[in-house]
mmCIF file of C-alpha atoms and ligand atoms in Angstrom:
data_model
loop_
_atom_site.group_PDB
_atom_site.id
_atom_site.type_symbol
_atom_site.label_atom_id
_atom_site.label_comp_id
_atom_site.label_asym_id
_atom_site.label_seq_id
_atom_site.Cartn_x
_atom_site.Cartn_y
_atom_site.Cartn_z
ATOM 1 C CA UNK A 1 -4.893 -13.920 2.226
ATOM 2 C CA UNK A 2 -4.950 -13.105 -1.798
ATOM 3 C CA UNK A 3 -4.168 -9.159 -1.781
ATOM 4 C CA UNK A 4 -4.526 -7.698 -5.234
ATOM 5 C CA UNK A 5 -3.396 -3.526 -5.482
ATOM 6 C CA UNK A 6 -6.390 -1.647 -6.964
ATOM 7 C CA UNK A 7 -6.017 1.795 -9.368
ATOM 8 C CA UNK A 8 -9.136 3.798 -9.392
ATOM 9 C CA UNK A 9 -9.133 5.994 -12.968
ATOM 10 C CA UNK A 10 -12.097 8.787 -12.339
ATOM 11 C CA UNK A 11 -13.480 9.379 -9.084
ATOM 12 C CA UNK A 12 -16.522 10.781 -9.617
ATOM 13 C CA UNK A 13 -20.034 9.273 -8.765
ATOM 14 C CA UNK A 14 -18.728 5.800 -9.798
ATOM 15 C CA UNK A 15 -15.559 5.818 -8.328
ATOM 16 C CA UNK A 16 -16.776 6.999 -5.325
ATOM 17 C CA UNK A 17 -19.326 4.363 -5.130
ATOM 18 C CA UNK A 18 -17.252 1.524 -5.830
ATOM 19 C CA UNK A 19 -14.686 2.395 -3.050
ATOM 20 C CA UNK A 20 -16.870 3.267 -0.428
ATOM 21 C CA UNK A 21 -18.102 -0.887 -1.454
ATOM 22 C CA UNK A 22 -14.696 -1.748 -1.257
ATOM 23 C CA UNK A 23 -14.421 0.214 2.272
ATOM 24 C CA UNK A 24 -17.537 -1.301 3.581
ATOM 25 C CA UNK A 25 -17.375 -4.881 2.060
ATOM 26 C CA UNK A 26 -13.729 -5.489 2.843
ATOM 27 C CA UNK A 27 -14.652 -7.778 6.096
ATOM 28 C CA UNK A 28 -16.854 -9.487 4.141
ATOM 29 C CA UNK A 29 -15.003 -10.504 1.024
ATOM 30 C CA UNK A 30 -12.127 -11.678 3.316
ATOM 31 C CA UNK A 31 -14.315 -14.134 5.170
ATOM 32 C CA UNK A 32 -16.521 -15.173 2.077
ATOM 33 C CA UNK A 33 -13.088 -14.983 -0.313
ATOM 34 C CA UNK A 34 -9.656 -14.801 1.515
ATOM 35 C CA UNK A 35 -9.076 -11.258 -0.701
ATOM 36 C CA UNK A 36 -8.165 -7.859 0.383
ATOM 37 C CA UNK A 37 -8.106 -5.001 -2.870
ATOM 38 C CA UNK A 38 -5.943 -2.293 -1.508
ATOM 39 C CA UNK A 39 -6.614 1.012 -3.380
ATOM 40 C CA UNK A 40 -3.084 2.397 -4.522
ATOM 41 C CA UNK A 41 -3.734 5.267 -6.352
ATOM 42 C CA UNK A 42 -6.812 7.190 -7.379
ATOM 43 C CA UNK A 43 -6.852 9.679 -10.559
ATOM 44 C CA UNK A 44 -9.566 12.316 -11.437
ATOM 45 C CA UNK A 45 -9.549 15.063 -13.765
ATOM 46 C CA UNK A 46 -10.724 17.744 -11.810
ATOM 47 C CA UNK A 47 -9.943 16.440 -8.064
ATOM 48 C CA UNK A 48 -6.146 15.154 -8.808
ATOM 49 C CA UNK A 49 -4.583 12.327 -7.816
ATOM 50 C CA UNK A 50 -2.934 9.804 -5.101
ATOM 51 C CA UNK A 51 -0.523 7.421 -5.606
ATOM 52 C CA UNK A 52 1.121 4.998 -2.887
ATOM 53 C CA UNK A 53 2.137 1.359 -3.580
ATOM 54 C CA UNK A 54 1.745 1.059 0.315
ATOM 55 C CA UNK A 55 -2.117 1.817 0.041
ATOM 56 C CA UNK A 56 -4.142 5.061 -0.479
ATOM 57 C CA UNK A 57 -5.953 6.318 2.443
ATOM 58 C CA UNK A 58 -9.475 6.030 0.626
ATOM 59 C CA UNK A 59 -11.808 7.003 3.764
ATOM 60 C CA UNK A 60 -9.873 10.243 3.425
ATOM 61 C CA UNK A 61 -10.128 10.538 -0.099
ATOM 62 C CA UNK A 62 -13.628 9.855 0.046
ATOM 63 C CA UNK A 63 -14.293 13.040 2.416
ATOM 64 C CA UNK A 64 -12.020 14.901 1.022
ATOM 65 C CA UNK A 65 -14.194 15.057 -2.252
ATOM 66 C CA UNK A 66 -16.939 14.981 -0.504
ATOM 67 C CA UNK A 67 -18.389 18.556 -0.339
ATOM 68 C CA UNK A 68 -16.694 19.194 -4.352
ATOM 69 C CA UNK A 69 -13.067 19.491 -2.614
ATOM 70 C CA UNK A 70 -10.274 17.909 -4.299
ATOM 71 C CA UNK A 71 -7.612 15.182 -3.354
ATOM 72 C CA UNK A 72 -5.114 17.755 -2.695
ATOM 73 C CA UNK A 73 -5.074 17.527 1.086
ATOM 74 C CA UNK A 74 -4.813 13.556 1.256
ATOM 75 C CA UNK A 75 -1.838 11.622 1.726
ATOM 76 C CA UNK A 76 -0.094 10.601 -1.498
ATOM 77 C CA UNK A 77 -1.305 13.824 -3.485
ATOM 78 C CA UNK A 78 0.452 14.115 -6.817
ATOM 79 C CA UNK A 79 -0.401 17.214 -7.940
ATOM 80 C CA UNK A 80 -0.704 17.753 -11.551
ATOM 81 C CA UNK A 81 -0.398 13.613 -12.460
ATOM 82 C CA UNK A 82 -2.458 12.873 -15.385
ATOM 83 C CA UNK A 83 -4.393 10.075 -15.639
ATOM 84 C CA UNK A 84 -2.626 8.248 -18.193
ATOM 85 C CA UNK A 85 0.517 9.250 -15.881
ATOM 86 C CA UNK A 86 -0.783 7.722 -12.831
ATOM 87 C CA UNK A 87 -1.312 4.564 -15.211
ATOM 88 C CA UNK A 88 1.917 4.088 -15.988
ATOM 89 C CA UNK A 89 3.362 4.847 -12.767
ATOM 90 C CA UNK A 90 0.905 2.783 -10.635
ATOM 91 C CA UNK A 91 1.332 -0.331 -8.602
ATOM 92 C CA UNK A 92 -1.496 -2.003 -9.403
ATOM 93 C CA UNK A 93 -3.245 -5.577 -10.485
ATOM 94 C CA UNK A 94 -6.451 -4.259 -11.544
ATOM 95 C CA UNK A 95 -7.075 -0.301 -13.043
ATOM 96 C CA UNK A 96 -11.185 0.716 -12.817
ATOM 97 C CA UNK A 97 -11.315 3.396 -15.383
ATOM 98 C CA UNK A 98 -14.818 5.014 -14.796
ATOM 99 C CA UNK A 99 -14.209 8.225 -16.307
ATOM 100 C CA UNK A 100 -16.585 10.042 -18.967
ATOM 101 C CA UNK A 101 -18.095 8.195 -21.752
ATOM 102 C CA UNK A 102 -17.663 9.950 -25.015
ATOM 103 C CA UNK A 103 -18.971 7.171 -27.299
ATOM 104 C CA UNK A 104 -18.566 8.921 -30.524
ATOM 105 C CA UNK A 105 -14.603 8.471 -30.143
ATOM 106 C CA UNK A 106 -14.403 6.234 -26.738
ATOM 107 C CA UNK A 107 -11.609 9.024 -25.412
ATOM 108 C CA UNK A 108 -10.160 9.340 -23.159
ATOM 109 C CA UNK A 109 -11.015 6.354 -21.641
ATOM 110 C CA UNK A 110 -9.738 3.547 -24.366
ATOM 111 C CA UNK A 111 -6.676 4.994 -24.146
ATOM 112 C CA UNK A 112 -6.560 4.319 -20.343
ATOM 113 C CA UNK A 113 -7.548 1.024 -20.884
ATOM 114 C CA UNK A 114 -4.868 0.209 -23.790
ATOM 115 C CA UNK A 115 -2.070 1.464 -21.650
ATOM 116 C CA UNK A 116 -3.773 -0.384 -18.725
ATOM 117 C CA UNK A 117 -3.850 -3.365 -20.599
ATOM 118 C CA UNK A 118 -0.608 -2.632 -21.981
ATOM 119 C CA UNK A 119 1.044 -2.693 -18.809
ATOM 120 C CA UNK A 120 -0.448 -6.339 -17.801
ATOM 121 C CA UNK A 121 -3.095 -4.668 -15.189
ATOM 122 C CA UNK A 122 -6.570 -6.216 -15.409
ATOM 123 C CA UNK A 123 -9.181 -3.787 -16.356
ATOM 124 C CA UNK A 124 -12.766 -3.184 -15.464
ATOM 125 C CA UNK A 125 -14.653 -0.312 -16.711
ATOM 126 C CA UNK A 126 -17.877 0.778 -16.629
ATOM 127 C CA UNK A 127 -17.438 3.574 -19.664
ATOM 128 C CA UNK A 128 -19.718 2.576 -22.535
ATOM 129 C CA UNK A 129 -17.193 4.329 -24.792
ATOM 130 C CA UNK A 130 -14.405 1.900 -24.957
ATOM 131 C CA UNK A 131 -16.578 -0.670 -24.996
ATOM 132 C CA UNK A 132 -19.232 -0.081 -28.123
ATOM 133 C CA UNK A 133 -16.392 0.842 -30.273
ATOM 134 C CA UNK A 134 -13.599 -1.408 -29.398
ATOM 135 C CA UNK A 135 -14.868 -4.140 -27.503
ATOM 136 C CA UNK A 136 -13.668 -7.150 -29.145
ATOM 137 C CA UNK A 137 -10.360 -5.484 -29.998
ATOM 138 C CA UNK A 138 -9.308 -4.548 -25.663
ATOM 139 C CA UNK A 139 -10.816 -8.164 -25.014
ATOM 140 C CA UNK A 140 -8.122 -9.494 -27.475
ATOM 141 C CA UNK A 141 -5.629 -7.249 -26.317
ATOM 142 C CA UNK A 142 -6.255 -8.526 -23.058
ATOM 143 C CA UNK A 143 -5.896 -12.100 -23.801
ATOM 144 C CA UNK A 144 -2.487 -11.109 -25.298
ATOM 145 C CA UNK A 145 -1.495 -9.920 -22.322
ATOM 146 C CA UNK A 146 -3.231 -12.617 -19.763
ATOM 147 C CA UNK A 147 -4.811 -10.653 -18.123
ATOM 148 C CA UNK A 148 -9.279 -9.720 -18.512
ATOM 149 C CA UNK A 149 -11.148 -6.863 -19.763
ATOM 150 C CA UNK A 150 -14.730 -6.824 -17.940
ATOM 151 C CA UNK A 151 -17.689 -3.984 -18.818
ATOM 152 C CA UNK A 152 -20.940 -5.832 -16.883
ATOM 153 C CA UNK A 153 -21.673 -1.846 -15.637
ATOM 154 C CA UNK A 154 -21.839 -0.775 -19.303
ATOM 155 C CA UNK A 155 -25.600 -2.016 -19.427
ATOM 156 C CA UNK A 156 -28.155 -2.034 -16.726
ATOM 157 C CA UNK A 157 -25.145 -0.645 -13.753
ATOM 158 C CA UNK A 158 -24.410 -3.865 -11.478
ATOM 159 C CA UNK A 159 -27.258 -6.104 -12.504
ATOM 160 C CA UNK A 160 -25.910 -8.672 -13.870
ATOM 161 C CA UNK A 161 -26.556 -9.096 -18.094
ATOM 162 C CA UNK A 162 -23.277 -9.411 -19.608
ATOM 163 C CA UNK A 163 -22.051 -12.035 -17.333
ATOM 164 C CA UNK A 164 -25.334 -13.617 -16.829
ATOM 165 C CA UNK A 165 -25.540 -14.203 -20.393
ATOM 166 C CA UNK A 166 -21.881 -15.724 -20.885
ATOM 167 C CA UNK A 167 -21.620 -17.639 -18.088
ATOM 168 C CA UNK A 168 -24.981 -18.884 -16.789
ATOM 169 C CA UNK A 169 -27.007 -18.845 -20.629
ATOM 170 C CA UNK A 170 -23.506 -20.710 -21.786
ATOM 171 C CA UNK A 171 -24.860 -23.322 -24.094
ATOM 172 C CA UNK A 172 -27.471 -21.995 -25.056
ATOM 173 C CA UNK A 173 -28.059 -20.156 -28.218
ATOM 174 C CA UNK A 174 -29.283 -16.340 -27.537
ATOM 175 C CA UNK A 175 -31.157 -15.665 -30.324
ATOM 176 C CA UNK A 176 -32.086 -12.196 -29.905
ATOM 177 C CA UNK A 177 -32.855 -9.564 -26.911
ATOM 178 C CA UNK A 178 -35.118 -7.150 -26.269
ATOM 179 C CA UNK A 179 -34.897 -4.367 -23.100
ATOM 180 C CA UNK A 180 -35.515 -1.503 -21.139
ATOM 181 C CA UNK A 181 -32.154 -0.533 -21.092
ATOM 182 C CA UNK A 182 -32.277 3.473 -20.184
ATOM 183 C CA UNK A 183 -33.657 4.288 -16.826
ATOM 184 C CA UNK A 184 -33.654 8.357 -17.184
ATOM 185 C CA UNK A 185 -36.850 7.212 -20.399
ATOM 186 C CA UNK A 186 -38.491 4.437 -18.177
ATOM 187 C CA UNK A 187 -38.722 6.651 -15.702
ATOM 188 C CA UNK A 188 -40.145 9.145 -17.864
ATOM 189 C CA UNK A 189 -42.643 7.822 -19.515
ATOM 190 C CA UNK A 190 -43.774 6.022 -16.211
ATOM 191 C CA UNK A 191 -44.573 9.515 -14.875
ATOM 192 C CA UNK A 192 -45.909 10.941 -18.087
ATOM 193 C CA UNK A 193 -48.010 7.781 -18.077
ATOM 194 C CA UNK A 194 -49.024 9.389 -14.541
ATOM 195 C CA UNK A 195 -50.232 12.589 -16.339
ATOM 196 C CA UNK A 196 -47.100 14.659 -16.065
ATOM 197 C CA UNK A 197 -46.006 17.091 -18.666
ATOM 198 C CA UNK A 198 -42.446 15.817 -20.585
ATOM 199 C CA UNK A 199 -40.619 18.328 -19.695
ATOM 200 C CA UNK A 200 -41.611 18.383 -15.750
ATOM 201 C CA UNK A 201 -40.709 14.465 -16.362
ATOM 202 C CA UNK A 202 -37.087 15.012 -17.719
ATOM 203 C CA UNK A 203 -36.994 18.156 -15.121
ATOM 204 C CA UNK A 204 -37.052 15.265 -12.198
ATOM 205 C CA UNK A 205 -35.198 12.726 -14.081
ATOM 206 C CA UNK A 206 -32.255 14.992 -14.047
ATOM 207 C CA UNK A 207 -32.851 16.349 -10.502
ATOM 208 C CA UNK A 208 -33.070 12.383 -9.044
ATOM 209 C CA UNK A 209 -29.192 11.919 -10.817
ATOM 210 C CA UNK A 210 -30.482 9.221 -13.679
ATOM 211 C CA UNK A 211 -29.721 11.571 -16.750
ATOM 212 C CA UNK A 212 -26.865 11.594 -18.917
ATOM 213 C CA UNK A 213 -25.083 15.060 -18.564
ATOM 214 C CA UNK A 214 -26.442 16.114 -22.361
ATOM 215 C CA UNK A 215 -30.095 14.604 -21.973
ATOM 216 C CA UNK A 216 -30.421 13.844 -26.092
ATOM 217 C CA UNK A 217 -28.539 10.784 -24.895
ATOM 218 C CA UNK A 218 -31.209 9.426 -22.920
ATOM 219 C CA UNK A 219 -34.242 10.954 -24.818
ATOM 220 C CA UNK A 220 -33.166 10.406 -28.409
ATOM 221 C CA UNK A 221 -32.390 6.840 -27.483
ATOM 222 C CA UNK A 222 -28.141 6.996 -27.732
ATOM 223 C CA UNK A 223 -27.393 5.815 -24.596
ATOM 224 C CA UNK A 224 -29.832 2.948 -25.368
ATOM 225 C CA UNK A 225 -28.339 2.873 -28.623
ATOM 226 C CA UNK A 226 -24.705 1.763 -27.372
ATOM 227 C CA UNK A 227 -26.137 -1.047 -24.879
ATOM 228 C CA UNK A 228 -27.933 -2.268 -28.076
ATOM 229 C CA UNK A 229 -24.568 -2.573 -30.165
ATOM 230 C CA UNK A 230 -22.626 -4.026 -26.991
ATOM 231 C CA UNK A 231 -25.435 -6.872 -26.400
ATOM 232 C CA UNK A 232 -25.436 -7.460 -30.168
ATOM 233 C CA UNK A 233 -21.708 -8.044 -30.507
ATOM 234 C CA UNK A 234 -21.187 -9.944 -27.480
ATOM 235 C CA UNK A 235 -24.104 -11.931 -27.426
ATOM 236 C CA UNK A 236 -25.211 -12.460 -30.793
ATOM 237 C CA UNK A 237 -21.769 -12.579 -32.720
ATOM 238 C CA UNK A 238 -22.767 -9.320 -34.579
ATOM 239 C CA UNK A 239 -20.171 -6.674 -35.692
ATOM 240 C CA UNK A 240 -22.304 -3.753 -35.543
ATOM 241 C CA UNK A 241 -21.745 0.240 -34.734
ATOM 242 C CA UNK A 242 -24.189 2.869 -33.200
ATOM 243 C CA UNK A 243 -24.741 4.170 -36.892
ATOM 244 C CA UNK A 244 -26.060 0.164 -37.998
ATOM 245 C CA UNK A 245 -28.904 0.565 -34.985
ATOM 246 C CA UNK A 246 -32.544 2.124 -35.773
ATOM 247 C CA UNK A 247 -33.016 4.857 -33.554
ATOM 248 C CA UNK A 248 -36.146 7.115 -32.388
ATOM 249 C CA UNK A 249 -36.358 8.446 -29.341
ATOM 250 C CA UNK A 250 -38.971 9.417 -27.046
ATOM 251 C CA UNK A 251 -39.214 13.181 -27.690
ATOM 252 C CA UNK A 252 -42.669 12.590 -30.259
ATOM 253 C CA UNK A 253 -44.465 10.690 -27.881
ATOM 254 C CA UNK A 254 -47.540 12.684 -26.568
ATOM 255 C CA UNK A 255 -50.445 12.499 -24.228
ATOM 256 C CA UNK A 256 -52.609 10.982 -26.444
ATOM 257 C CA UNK A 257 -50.416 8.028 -27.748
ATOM 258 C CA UNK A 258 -50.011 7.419 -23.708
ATOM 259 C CA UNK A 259 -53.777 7.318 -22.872
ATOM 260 C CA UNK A 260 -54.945 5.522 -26.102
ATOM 261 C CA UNK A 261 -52.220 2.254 -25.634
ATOM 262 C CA UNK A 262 -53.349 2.586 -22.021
ATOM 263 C CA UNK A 263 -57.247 2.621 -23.348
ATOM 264 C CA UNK A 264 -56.071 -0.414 -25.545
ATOM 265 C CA UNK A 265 -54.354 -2.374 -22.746
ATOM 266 C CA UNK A 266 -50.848 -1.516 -23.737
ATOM 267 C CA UNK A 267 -47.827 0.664 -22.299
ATOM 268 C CA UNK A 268 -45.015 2.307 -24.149
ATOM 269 C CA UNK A 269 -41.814 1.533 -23.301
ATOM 270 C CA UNK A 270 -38.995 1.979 -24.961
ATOM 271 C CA UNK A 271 -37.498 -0.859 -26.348
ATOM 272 C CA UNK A 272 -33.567 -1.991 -27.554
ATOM 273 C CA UNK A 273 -33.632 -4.873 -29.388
ATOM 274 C CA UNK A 274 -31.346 -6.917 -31.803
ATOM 275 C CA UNK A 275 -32.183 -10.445 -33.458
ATOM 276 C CA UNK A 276 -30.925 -12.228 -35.824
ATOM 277 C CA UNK A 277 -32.755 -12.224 -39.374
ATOM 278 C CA UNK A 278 -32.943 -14.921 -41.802
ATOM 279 C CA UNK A 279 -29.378 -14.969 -43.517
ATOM 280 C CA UNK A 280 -27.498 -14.314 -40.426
ATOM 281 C CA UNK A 281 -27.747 -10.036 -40.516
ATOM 282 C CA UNK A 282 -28.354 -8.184 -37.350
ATOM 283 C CA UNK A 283 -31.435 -6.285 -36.871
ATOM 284 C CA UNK A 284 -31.502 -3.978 -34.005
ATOM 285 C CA UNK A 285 -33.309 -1.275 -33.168
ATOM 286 C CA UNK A 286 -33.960 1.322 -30.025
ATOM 287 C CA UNK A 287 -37.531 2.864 -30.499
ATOM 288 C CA UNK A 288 -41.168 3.215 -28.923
ATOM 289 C CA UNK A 289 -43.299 0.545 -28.462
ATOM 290 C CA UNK A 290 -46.704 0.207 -27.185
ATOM 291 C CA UNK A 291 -46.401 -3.293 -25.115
ATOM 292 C CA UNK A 292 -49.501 -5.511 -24.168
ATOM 293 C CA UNK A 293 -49.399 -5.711 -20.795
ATOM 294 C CA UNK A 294 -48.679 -9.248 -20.402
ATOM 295 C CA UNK A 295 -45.140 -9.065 -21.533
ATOM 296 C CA UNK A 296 -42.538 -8.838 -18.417
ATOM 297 C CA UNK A 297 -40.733 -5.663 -20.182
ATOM 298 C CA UNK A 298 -44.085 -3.821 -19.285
ATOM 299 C CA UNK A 299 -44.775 -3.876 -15.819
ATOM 300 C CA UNK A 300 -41.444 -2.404 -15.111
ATOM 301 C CA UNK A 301 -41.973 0.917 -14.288
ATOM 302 C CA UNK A 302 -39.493 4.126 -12.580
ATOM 303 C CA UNK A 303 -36.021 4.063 -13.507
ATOM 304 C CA UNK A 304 -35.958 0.499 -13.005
ATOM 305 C CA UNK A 305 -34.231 -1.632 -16.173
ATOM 306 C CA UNK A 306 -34.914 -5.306 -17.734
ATOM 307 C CA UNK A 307 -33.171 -7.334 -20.441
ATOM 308 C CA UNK A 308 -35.169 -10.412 -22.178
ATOM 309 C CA UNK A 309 -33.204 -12.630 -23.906
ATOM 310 C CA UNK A 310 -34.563 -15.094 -26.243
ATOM 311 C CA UNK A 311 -33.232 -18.173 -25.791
ATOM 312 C CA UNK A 312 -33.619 -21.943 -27.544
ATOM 313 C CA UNK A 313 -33.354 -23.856 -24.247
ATOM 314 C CA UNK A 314 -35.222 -22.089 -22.130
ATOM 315 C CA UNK A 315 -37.183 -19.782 -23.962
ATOM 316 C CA UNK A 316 -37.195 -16.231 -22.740
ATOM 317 C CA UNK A 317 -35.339 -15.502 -20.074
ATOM 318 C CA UNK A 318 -35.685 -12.034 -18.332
ATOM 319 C CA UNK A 319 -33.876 -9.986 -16.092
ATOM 320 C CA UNK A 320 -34.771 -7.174 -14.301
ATOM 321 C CA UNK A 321 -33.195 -4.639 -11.787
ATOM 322 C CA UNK A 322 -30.977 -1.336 -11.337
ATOM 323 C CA UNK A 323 -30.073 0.555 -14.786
ATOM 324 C CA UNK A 324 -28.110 3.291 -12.927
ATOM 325 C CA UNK A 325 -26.690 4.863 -9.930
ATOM 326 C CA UNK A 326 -23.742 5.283 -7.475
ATOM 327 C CA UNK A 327 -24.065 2.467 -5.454
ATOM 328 C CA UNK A 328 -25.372 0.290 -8.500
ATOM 329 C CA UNK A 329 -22.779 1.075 -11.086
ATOM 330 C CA UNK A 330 -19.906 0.847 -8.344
ATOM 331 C CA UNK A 331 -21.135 -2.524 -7.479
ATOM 332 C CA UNK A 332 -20.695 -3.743 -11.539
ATOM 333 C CA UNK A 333 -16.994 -2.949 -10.374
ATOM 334 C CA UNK A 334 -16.892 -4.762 -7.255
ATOM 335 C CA UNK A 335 -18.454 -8.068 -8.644
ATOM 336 C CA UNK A 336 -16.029 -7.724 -11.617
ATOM 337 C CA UNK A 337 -13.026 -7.308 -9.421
ATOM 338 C CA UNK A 338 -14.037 -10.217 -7.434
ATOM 339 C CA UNK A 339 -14.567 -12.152 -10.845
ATOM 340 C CA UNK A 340 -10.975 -11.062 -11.351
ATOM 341 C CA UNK A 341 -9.516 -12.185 -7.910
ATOM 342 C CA UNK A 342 -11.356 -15.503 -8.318
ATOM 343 C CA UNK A 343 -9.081 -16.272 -11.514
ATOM 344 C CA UNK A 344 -6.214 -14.895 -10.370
HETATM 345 N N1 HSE B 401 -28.542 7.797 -18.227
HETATM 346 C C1 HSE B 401 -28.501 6.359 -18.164
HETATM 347 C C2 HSE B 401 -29.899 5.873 -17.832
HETATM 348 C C3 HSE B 401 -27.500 5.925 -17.139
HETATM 349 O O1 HSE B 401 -30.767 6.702 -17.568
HETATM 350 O O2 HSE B 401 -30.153 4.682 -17.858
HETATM 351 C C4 HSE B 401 -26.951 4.556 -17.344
HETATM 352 O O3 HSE B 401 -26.329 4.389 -18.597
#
């Protein structure tokens, strides 16, 4: 059996999720794959960390921080061990860095990744941060190094777009996208659509766990704006930053622009796009739009996501599923670990 020593960097919601999968799949993925990952250390900012080459005790770690507790109590504590410390220290083929995304400066989590990389660990991350700033640099890194650099969780959590894209759409040209690609606005406007007041809308978007922490991210359109530039330079060869993407949230729509599209057969939704324009530039844009109800992007309501691409083979292509969530965004790990264990 292939055993491959796993790092977890951040354990909060998607830490947690992806090692209770790799708890509760880990019969499975021996049958269906001859692997075993076998967590060896665990960092978090606020609940410490664990490090043992001989294996973490991850049930334990998982109900330690449970209730808000911290990783104190567990086997393998290491009080006071950075994150970048328990990096460089680690046994470990593969580091999961799911920390906090700051994507105006990608910190601290690029830097885990670099030294990740650095050290000849795979890394999978589902931190937009890193990733809309530096992708094509870590990927290269990587390559240096032998080793991969996988983001599917950065858009739409564990339903697969990134990968679907590269490896299934291979051959055929994508020659632009267009999605729902933030689940706190889908949501909202679903239940607006419903007659609820924005603010009681965002109220329960933020109770149900889909928000970002700071909700301008969701409601201006930032977080969509970041799955935008990620798409566009992986997909569509573009070279693009959060500044080169149109942006307008959701915060003017009102009432009345809800009832009249719905009066005229049409549903706002609002859309990320990128294409590529005559001369080869990249337009992309995250804004409003009413959508006829015949196209597939509009009859996806809740917090649910869905990526079109626009293909010259097979014409649009659409996926749609899970933008967010423990479970969801832990599983985008899982399948990329597995995607790692399969080459290695
Ligand atoms: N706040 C985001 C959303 C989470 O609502 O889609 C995933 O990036």
């Amino acid at each position: 059996m292939k055993k491959l020593k796993v790092a977890i960097i951040g354990f909060g919601t998607v830490g947690q999720g992806v090692a209770e999968i790799i708890l509760n799949k880990a019969e499975d993925l021996e049958k269906s794959d001859g692997v075993a990952f076998e967590v060896t250390a665990v960092s978090d900012m606020q609940k410490g960390s664990l490090l043992d080459a001989t294996g973490v005790d991850l049930a334990a770690a998982l109900n330690a921080v449970k209730e808000g507790g911290t990783l104190e109590s567990c086997g393998g504590a290491m009080p006071g061990r950075t994150a970048i410390e328990t990096i460089a220290e680690c046994d470990a083929d593969i580091v999961l860095e799911a920390t906090y995304t700051d994507i105006k400066t990608g910190e601290p989590a690029t830097s885990h990744v670099k030294a990740a990389i650095d050290r000849g660990m795979h890394v999978a991350t589902t931190n937009k941060g890193p990733v809309v700033l530096f992708a094509r640099e870590l990927i290269d890194r990587a390559a240096a190094k032998k080793v991969r650099f996988l983001f599917e969780g950065t858009v739409m959590s564990g339903t697969p777009t990134l990968s679907f894209a590269m490896r299934n759409l291979a051959g055929c040209e994508i020659r632009g996208i267009q999605g729902i690609l933030n689940g706190t606005t889908n949501y909202m406007l679903t239940e607006m659509e419903n007659g609820k007041p924005y603010d009681e809308a965002l109220a329960q978007a933020q109770e149900l766990g889909y928000a970002e922490a700071v909700p301008d991210a969701d409601v201006e359109g930032f977080d969509a704006v970041g799955k935008v530039v990620i798409l566009s330079n992986l997909l569509l060869g573009a070279k693009i930053a959060p500044g080169d993407v149109d942006r307008e949230g959701i915060t003017k729509i009102t009432p009345g622009q809800i009832a009249d599209a719905a009066a005229a057969g049409k549903r706002y939704k609002l859309i990320g796009s990128a294409k590529r324009a005559a001369g080869g530039a990249i337009e992309a844009s995250v804004r409003p739009v009413a959508l006829p109800l015949s196209d597939p992007l509009a009859g996806v309501g809740g917090a649910t996501n869905a990526l079109t691409f626009d293909t010259d083979l097979l014409g649009p292509v659409t996926v749609v599923g899970a933008g967010a969530g423990r479970t969801e965004t832990g599983f985008s790990l899982y399948a990329d670990m597995i995607e790692i264990a399969r080459g290695a």
